[in-house]
C-alpha positions as a Markdown table, in Angstrom:
| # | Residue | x | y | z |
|---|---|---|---|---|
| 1 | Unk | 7.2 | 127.2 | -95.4 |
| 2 | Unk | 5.6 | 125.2 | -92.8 |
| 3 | Unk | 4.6 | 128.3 | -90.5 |
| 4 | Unk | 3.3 | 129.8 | -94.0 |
| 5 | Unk | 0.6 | 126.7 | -94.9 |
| 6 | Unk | -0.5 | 127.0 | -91.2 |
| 7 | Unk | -1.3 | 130.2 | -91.5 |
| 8 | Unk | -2.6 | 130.5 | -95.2 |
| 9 | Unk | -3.1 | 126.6 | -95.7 |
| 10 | Unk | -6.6 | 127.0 | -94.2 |
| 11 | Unk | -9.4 | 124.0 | -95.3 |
| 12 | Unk | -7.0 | 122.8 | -98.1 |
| 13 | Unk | -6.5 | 119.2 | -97.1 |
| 14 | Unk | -3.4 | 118.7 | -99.7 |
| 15 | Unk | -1.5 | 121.5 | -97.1 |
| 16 | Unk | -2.6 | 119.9 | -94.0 |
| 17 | Unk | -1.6 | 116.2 | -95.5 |
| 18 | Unk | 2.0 | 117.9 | -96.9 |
| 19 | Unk | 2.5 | 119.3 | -93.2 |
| 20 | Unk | 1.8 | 115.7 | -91.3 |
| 21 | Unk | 4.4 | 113.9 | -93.5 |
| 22 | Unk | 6.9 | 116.5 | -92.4 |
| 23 | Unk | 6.3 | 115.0 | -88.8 |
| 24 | Unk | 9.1 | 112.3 | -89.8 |
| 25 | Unk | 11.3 | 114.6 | -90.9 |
| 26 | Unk | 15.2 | 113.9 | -89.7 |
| 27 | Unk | 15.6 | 117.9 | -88.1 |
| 28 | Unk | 14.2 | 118.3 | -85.2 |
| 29 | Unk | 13.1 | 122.2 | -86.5 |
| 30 | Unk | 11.2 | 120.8 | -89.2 |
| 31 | Unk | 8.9 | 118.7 | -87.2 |
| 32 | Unk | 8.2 | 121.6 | -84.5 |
| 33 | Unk | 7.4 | 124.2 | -86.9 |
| 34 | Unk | 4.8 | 121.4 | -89.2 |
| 35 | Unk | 3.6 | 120.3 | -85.4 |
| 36 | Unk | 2.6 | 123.9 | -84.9 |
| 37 | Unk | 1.2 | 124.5 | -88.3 |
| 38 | Unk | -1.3 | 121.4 | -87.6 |
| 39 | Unk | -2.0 | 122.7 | -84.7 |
| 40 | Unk | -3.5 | 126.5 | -86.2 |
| 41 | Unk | -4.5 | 124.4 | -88.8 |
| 42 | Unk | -6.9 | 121.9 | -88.1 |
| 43 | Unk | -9.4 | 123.9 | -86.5 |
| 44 | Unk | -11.6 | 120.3 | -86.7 |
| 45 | Unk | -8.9 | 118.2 | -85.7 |
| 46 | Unk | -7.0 | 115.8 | -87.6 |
| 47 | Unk | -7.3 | 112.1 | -87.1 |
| 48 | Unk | -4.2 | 111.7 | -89.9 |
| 49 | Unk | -2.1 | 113.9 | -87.6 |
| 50 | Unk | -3.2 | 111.4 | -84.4 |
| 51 | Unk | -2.4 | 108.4 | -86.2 |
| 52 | Unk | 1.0 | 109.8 | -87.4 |
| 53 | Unk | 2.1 | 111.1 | -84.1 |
| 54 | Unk | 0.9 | 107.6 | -82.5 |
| 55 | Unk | 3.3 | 105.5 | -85.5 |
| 56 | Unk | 6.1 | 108.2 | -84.6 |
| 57 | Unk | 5.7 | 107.4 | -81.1 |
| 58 | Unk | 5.9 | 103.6 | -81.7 |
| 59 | Unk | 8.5 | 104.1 | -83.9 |
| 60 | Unk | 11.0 | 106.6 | -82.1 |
| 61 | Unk | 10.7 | 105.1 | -78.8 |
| 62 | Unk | 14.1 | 105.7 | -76.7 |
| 63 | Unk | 15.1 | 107.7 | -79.2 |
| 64 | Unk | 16.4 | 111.7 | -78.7 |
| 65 | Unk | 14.3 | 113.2 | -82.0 |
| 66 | Unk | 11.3 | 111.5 | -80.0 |
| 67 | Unk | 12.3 | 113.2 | -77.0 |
| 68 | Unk | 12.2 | 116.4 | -78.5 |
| 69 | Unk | 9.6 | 116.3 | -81.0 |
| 70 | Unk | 7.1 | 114.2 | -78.6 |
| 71 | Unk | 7.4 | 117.9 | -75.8 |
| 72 | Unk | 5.4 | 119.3 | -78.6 |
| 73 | Unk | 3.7 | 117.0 | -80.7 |
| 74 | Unk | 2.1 | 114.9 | -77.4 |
| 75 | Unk | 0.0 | 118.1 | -76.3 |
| 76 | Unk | -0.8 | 118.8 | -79.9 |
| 77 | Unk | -1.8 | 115.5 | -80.8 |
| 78 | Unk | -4.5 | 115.4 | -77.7 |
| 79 | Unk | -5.5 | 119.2 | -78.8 |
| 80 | Unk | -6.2 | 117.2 | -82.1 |
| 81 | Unk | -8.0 | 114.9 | -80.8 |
| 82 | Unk | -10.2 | 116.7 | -78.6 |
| 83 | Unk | -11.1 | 119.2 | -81.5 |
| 84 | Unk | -12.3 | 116.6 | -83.6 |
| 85 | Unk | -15.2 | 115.4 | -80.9 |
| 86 | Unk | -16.6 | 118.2 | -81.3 |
């Protein structure tokens, strides 16, 4: 479902706000595939995405699911963040 707002999901805020709060999510799968979805997504950047990744970051510190999630969702985040300066 994720992959499928990414790709269809384009300039509806309510898909890009439904795949951010899946960055929490307890399976590691989940948050990759919503992670990439943000990332086709947000063709302007996404300064909710930022902010969530940077709580996540705080949050998970130490922990495995941050380990794993943060491989992806570090690049992505600074992809955001970039794309919005434009």
């Amino acid at each position: 479902a994720a992959y499928m707002l990414g790709r269809t999901g384009g300039g509806n805020a309510a898909a890009l706000a439904a795949l951010v709060g899946l960055f929490g999510h307890t399976a590691i799968e989940v948050r990759l595939a919503a992670v990439a979805a943000v990332d086709h997504l947000a063709t302007g950047g996404s300064s909710e995405a930022v902010a969530k990744i940077d709580a996540l970051a705080k949050e998970e510190a130490g922990r495995k699911i941050w380990k794993d999630f943060a491989r992806e969702a570090l690049p992505t985040q600074s992809r955001l963040r970039h794309r919005a300066e434009k």
